mmCIF file of C-alpha atoms and ligand atoms in Angstrom:
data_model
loop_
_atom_site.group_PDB
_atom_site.id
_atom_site.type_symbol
_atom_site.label_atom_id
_atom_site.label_comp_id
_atom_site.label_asym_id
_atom_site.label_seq_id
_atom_site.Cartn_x
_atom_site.Cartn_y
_atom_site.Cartn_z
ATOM 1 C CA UNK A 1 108.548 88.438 100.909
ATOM 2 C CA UNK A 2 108.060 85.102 102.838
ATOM 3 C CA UNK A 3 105.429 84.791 105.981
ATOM 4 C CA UNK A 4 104.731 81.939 108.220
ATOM 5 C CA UNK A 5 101.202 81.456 106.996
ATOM 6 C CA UNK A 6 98.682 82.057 108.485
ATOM 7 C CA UNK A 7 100.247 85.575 109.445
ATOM 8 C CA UNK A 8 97.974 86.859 112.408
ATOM 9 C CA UNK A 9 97.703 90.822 112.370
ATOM 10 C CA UNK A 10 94.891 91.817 115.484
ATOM 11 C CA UNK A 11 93.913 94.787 116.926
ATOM 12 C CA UNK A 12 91.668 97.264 117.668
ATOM 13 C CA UNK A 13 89.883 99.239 114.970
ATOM 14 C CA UNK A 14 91.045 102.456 116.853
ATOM 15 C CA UNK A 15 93.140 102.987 119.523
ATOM 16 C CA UNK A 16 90.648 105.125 122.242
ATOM 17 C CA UNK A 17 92.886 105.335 125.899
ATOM 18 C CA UNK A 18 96.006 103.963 127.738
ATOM 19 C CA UNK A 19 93.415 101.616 129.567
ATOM 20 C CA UNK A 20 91.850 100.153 126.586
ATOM 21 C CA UNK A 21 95.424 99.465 124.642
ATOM 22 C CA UNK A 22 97.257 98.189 127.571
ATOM 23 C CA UNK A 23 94.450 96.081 128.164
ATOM 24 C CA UNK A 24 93.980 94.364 124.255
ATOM 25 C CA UNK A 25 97.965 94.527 124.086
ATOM 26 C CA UNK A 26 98.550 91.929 127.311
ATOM 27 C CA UNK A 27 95.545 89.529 125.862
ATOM 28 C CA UNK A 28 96.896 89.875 122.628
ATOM 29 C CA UNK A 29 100.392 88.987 123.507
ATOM 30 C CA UNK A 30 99.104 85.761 124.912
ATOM 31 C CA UNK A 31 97.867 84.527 121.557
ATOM 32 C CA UNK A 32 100.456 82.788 119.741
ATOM 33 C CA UNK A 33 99.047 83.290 116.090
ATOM 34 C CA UNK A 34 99.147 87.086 116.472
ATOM 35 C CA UNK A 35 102.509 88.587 114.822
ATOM 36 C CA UNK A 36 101.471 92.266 114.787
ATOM 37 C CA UNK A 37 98.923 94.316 116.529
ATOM 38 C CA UNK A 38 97.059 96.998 114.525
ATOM 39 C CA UNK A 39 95.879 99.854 116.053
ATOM 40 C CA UNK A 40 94.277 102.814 113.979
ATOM 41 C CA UNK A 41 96.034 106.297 115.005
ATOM 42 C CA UNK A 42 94.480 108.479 112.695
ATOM 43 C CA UNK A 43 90.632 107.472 111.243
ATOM 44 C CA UNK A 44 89.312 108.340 108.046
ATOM 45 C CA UNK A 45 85.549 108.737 108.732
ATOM 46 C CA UNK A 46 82.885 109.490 106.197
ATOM 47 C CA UNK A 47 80.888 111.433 107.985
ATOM 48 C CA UNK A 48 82.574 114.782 109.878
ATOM 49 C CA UNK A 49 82.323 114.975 113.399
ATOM 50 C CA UNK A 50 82.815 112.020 114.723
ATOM 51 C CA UNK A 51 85.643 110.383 116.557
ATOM 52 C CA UNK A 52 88.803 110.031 114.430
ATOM 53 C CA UNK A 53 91.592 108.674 115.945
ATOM 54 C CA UNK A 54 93.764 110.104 119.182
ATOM 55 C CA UNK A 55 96.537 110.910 116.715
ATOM 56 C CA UNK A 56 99.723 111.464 118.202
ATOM 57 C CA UNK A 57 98.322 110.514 121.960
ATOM 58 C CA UNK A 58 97.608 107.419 120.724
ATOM 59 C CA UNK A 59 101.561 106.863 119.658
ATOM 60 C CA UNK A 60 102.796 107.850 122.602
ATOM 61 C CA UNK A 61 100.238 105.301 124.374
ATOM 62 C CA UNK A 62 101.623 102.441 121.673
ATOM 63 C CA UNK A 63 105.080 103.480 122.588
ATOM 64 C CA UNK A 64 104.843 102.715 126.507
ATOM 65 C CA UNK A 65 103.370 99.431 125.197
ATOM 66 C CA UNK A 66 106.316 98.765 123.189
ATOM 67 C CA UNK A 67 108.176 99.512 125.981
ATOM 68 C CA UNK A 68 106.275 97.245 128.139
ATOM 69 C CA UNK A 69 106.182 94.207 125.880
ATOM 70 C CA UNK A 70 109.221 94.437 123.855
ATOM 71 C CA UNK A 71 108.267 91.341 121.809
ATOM 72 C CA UNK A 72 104.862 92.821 120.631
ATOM 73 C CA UNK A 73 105.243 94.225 116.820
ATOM 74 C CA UNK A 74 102.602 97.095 115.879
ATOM 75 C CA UNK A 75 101.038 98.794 113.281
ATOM 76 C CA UNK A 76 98.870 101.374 112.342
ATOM 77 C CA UNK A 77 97.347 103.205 109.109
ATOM 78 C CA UNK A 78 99.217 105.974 107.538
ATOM 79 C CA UNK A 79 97.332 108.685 105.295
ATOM 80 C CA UNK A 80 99.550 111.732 104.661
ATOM 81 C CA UNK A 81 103.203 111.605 104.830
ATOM 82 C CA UNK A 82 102.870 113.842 108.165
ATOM 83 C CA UNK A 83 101.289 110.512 109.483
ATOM 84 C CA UNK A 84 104.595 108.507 108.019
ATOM 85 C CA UNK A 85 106.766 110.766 109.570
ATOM 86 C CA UNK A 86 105.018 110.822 113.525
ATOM 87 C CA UNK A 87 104.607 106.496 113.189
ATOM 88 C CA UNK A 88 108.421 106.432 112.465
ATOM 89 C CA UNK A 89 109.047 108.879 115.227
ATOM 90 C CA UNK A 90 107.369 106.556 117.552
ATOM 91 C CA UNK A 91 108.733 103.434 116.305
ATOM 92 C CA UNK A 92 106.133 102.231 114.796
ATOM 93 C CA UNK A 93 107.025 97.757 113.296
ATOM 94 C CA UNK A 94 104.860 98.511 110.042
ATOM 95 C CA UNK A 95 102.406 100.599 108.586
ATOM 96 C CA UNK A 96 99.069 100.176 106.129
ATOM 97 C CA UNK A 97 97.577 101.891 103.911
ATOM 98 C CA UNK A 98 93.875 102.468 104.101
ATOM 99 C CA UNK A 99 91.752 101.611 101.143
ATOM 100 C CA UNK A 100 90.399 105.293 100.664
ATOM 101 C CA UNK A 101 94.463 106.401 100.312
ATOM 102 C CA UNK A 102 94.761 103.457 98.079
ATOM 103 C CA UNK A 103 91.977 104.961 95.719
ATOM 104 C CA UNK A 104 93.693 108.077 95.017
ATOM 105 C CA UNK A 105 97.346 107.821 93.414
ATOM 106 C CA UNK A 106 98.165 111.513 94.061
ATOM 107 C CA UNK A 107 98.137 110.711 98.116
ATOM 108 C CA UNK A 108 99.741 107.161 97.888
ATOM 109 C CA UNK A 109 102.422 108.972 95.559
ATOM 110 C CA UNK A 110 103.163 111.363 99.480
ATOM 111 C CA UNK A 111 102.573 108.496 101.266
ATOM 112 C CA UNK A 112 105.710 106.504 99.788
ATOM 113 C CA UNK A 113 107.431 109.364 98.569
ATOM 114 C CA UNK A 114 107.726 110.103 102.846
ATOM 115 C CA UNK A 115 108.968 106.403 103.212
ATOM 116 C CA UNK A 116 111.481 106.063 100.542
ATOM 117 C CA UNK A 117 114.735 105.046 101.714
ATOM 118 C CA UNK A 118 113.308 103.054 104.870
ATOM 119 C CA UNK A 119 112.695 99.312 105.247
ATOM 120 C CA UNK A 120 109.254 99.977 107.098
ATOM 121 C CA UNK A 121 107.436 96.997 106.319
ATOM 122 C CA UNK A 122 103.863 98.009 104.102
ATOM 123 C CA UNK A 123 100.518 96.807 103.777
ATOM 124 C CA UNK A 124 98.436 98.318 101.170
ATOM 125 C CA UNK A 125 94.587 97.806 101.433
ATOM 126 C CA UNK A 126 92.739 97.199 98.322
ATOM 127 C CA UNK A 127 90.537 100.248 97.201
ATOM 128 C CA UNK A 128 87.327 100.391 98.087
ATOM 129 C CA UNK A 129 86.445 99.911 94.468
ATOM 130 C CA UNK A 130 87.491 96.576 92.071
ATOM 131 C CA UNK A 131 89.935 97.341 90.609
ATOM 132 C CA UNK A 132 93.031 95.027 90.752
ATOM 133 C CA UNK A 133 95.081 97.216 89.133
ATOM 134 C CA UNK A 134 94.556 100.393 90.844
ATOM 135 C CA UNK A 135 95.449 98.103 93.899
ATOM 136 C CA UNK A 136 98.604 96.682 91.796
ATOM 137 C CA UNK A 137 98.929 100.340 91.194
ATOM 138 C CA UNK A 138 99.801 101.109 94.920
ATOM 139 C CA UNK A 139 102.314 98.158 95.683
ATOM 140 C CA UNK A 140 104.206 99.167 92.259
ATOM 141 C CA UNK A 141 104.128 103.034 94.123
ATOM 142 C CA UNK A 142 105.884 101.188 97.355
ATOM 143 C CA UNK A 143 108.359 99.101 95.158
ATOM 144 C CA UNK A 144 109.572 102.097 93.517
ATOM 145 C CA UNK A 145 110.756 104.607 96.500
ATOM 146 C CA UNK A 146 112.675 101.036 97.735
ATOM 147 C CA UNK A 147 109.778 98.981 99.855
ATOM 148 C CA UNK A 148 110.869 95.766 99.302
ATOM 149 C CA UNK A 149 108.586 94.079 102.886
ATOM 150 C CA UNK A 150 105.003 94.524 100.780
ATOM 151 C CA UNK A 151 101.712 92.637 101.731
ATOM 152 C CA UNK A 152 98.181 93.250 100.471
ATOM 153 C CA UNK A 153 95.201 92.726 102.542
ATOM 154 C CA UNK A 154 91.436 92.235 100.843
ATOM 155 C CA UNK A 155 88.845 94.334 102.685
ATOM 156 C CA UNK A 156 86.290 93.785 100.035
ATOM 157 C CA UNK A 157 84.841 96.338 98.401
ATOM 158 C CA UNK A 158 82.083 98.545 98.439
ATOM 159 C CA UNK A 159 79.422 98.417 95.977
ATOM 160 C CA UNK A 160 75.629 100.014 95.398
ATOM 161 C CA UNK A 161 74.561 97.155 97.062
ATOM 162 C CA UNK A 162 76.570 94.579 99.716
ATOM 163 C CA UNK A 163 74.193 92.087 100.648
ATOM 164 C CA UNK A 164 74.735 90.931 104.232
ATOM 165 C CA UNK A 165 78.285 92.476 104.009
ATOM 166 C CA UNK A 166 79.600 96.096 104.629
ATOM 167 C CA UNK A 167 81.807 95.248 101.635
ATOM 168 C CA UNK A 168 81.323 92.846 99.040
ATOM 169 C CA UNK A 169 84.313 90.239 99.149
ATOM 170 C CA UNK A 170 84.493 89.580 95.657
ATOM 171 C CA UNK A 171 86.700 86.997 96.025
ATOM 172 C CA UNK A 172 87.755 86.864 92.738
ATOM 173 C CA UNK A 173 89.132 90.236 92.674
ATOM 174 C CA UNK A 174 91.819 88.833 95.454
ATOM 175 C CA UNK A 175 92.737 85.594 93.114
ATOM 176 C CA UNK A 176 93.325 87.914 90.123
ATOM 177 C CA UNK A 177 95.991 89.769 92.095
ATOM 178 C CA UNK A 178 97.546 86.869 93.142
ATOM 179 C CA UNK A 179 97.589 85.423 89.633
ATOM 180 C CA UNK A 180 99.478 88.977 88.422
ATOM 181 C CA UNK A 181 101.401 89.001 91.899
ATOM 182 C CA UNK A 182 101.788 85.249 92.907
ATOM 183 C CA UNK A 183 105.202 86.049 95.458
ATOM 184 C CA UNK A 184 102.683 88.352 97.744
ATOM 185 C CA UNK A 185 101.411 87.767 100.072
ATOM 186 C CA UNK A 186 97.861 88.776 100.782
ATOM 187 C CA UNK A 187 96.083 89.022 104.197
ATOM 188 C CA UNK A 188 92.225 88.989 104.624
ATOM 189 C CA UNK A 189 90.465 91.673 106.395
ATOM 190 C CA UNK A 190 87.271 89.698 107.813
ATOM 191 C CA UNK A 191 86.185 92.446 110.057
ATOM 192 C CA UNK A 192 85.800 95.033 107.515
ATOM 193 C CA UNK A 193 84.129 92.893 105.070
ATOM 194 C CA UNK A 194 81.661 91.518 107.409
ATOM 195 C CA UNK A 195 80.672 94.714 109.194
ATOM 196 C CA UNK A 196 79.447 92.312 112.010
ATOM 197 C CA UNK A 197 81.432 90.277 114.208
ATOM 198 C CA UNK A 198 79.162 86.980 113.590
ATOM 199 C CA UNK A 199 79.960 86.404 110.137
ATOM 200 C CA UNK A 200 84.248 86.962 110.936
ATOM 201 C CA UNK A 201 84.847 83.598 111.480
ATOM 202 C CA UNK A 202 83.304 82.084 108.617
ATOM 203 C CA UNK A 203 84.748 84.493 106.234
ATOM 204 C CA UNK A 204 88.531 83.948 108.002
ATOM 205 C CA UNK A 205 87.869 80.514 106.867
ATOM 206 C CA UNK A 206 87.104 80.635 103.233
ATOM 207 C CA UNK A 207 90.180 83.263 103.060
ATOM 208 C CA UNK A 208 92.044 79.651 104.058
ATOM 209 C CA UNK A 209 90.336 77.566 102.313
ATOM 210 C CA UNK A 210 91.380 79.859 98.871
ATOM 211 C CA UNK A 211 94.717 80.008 100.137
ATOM 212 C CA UNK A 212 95.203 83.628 101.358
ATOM 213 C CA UNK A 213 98.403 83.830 103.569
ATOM 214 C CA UNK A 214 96.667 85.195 106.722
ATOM 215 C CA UNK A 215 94.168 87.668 108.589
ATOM 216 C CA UNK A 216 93.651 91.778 109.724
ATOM 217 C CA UNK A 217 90.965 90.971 112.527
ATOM 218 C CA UNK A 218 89.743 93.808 114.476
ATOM 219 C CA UNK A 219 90.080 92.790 117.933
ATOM 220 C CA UNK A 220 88.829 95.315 121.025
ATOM 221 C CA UNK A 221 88.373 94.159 124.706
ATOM 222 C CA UNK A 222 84.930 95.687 124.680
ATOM 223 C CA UNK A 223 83.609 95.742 121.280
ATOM 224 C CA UNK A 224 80.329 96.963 121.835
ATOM 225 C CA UNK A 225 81.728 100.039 123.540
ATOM 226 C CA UNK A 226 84.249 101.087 120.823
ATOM 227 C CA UNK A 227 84.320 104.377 119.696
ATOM 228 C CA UNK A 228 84.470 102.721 115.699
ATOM 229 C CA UNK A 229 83.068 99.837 114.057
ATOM 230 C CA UNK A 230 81.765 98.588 117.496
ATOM 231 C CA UNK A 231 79.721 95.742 115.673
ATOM 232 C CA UNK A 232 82.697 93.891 113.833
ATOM 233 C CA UNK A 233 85.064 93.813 116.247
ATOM 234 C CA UNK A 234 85.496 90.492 118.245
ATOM 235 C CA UNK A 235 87.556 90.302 122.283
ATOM 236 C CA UNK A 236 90.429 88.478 122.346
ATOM 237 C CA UNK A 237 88.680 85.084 123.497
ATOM 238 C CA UNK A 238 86.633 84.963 120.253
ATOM 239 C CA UNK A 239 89.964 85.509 118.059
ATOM 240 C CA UNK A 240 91.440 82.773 119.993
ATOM 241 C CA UNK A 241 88.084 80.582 119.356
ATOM 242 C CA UNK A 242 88.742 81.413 115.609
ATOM 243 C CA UNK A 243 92.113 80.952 115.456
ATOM 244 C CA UNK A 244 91.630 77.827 117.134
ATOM 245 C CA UNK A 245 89.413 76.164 114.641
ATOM 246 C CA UNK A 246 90.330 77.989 111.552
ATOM 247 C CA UNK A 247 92.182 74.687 108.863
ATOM 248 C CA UNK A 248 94.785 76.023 107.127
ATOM 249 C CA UNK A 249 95.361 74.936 103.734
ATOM 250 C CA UNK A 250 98.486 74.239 101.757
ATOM 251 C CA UNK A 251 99.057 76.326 98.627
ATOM 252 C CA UNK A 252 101.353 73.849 96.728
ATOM 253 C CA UNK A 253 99.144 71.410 95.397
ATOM 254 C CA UNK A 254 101.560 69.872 93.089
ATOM 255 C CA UNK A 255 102.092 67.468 96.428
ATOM 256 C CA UNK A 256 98.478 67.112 96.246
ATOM 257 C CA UNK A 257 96.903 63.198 96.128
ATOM 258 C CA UNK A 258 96.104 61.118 93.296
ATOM 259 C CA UNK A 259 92.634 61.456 93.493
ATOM 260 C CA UNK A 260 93.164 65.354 92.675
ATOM 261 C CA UNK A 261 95.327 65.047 89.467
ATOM 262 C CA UNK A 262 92.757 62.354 88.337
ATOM 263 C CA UNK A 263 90.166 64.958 88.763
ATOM 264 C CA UNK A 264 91.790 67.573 87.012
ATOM 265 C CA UNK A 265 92.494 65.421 83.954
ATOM 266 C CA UNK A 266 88.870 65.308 83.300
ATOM 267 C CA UNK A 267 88.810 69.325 84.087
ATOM 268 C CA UNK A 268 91.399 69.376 81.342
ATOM 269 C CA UNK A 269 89.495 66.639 78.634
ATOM 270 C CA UNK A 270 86.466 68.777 79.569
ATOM 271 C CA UNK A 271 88.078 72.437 78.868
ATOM 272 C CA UNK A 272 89.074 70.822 75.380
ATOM 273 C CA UNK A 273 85.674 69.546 74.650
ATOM 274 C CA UNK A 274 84.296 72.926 75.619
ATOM 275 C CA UNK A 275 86.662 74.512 73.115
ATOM 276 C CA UNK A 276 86.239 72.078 70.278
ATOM 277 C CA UNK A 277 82.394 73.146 70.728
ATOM 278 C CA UNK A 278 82.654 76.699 70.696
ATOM 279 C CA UNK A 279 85.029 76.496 67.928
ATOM 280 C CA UNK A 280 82.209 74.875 66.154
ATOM 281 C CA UNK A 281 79.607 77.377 67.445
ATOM 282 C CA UNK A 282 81.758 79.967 65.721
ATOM 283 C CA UNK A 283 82.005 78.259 62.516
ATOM 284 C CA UNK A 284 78.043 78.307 62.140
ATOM 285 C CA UNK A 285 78.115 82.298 62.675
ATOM 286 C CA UNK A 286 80.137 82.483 60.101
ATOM 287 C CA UNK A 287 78.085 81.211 58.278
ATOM 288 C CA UNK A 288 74.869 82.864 59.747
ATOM 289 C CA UNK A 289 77.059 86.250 58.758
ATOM 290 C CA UNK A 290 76.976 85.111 55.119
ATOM 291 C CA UNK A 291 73.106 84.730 55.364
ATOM 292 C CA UNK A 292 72.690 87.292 56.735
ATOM 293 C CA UNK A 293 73.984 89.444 54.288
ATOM 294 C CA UNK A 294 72.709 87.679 51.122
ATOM 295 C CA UNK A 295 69.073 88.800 53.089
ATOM 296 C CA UNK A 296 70.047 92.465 53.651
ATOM 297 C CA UNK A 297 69.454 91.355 57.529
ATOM 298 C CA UNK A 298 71.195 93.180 60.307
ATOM 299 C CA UNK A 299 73.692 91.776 62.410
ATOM 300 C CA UNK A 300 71.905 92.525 65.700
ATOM 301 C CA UNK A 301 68.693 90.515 65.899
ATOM 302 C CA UNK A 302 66.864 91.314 69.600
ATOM 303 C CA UNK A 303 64.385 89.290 69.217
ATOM 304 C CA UNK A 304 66.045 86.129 68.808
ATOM 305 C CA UNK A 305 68.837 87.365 71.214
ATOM 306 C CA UNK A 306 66.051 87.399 74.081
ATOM 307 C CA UNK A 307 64.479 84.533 73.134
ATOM 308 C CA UNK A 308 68.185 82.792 73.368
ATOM 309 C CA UNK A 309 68.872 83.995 76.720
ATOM 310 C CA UNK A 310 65.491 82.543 78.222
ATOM 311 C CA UNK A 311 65.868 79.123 76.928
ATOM 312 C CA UNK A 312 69.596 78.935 78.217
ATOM 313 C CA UNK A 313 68.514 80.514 81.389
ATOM 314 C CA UNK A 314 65.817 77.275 81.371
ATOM 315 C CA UNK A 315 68.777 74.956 80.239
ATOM 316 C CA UNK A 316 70.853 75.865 83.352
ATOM 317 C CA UNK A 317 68.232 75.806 86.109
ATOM 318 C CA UNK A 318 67.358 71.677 84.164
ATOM 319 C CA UNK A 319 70.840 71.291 84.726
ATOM 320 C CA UNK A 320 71.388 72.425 88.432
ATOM 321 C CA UNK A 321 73.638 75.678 87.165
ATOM 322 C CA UNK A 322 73.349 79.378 87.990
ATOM 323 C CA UNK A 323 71.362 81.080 85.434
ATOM 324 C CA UNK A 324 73.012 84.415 86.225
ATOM 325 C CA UNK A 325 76.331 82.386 85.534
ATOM 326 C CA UNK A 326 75.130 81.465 81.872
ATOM 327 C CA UNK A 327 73.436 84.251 81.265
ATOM 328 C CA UNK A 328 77.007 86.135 81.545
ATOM 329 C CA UNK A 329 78.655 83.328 79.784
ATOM 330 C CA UNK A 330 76.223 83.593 76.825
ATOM 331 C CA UNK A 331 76.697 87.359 77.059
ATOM 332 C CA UNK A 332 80.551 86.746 76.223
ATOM 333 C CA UNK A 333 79.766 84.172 73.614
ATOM 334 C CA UNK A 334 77.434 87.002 71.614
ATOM 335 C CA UNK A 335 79.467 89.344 71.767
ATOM 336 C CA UNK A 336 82.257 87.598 69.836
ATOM 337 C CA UNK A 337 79.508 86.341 67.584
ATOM 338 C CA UNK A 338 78.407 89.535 66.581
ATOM 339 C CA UNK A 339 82.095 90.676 66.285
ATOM 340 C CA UNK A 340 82.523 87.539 63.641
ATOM 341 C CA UNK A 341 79.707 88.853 61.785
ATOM 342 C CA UNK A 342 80.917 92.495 61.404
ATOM 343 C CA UNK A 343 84.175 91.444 60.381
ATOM 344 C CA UNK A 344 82.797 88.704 57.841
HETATM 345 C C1 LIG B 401 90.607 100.052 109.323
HETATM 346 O O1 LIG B 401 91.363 99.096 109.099
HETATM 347 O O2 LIG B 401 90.241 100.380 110.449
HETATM 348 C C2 LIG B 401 90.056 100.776 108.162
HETATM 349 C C3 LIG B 401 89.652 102.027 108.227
HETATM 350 O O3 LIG B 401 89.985 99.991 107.087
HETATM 351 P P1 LIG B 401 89.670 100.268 105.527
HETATM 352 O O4 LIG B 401 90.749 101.183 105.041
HETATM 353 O O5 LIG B 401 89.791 98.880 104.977
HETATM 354 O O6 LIG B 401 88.293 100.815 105.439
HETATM 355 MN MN1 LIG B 402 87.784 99.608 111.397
#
């Protein structure tokens, strides 16, 4: 499907009374960017006990507000096709699906098994782990009970350790899906990803600036007295603030300047040179395997792996690089190395 990028989907993490809805829905309404208001109904918590979503109240709150503002579109997360069925009931513009339903095909299976033969438009989360397919796994799910209105939205994912983020963005987890799936489009969840509302904005804007079609921003008129992720979620000023100085970038570069194609000729004279050199590289452990076995010598030497790694480490930081980036290049390099040798 198509979208006027960037497509603007707001809202607060949960949906808590008629006061607090009405209230987000009318500033909401006001902002121009925002096509869809998301509103969580049902919430998956990891911890029992706490709150987890007004359920049905809260779809009968949404449906006054559709009533109210008959232009405002709204969607919330769907978990079990019993959730499918009460959103539809209710009228519900489009639905999600969280990224703990998108980690277990058995539930999305209900999910879109309850929505087959609709046109409900569906966003489907990325799971919570990195896996592109399993992700891949869920859209091919919707597409096959009918769903033909599909977006995917990057929420990042969580990992042993996130850094200064609730989950890791792993950005490159987002480009590989639109590499296998380059007609989606794919919204960026900035909220859940930053797990505080300072670092939103910054993250809204590299989603841009790598050419993500638009945002899920958790929006509440209060944040810091929401019932759920009270520290990521921004009022409706500071979306406007970051809507007004987010730069949207173009995604068809083949209009792009001179100066660009220039620049990628020498990416592409320097991918070749890289290739002729490894090519080389390989021809030597061929050789090394031949040697190797003249001497009786195993394959595997540790020692002189090691010692490798540390002076290429030392190469990269002389030459400004990442050493964890060559150290996993190298890592790629040996391995095909020692596959050379075991097959000489
Ligand atoms: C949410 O959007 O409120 C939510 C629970 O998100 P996620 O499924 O990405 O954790
Ligand atoms: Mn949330």
């Amino acid at each position: 499907m198509e979208v006027s990028r960037p497509y603007i989907v707001a809202g607060p993490c949960s949906v808590e009374s008629h006061e607090q809805l009405a209230e987000v829905v009318q500033a909401l309404e006001r902002v121009p960017q925002v096509q869809m208001v998301r509103c969580g109904v049902w919430k998956p918590r990891t911890h029992p006990g706490g709150f987890e979503g007004m359920g049905e109240q809260a779809l009968r709150w949404i449906a006054e507000q559709k009533a109210a503002h008959p232009a405002v579109r709204f969607c919330c997360e769907v978990a079990r096709p019993e959730h499918v069925e009460l959103a539809m009931r209710y009228g519900m513009d489009a639905l999600w699906i969280g990224a703990r339903t998108t980690a277990n095909p058995f539930i999305v299976q209900e999910v879109t098994e309850a929505l087959r033969g609709t046109e409900m438009r569906v966003m489907v989360k990325n799971a919570p782990s990195p896996d592109v397919q399993l992700w891949i796994g869920a859209l091919e799910r919707c597409r096959q009970v009918g769903l033909k209105e599909l977006m995917a939205v990057h929420r990042g994912f969580d990992l042993y350790k996130n850094g200064d983020y609730r989950n890791r963005p792993l950005w490159e987890v987002p480009i590989e899906l639109r590499r296998l799936e380059p007609e989606l489009p794919i919204l960026c969840d900035p909220s859940h990803i930053a797990g505080r509302r300072d670092l939103v904005a910054s993250l809204a804007q590299t989603a841009m600036n790598l050419g993500l079609d638009g945002l899920m921003v958790e929006v509440h008129p209060h944040p810091d007295q929401a019932l759920t992720d009270a520290g990521q979620q921004i009022t409706p000023a500071e979306l406007e603030q970051v809507l007004k100085s987010l730069e949207v970038r173009q995604t068809d570069s083949t209009v792009a300047d001179e100066q660009l194609r220039l620049l990628r000729e020498q990416i592409d004279l320097l991918d070749s040179e890289m290739l002729r050199l490894l090519a080389a590289r390989l021809e030597v452990v061929g050789k090394i395997a031949k040697v190797k076995e003249r001497g009786n010598l195993a394959v595997y030497q540790p020692k002189r792996w090691e010692q490798l790694l540390r002076q290429r480490r030392q190469m990269a930081e002389d030459c400004g690089m990442n050493p964890d980036f060559v150290e996993e290049l190298f890592e790629k390099v040996h391995a095909e190395s020692v596959k050379v040798q075991l097959r000489n």
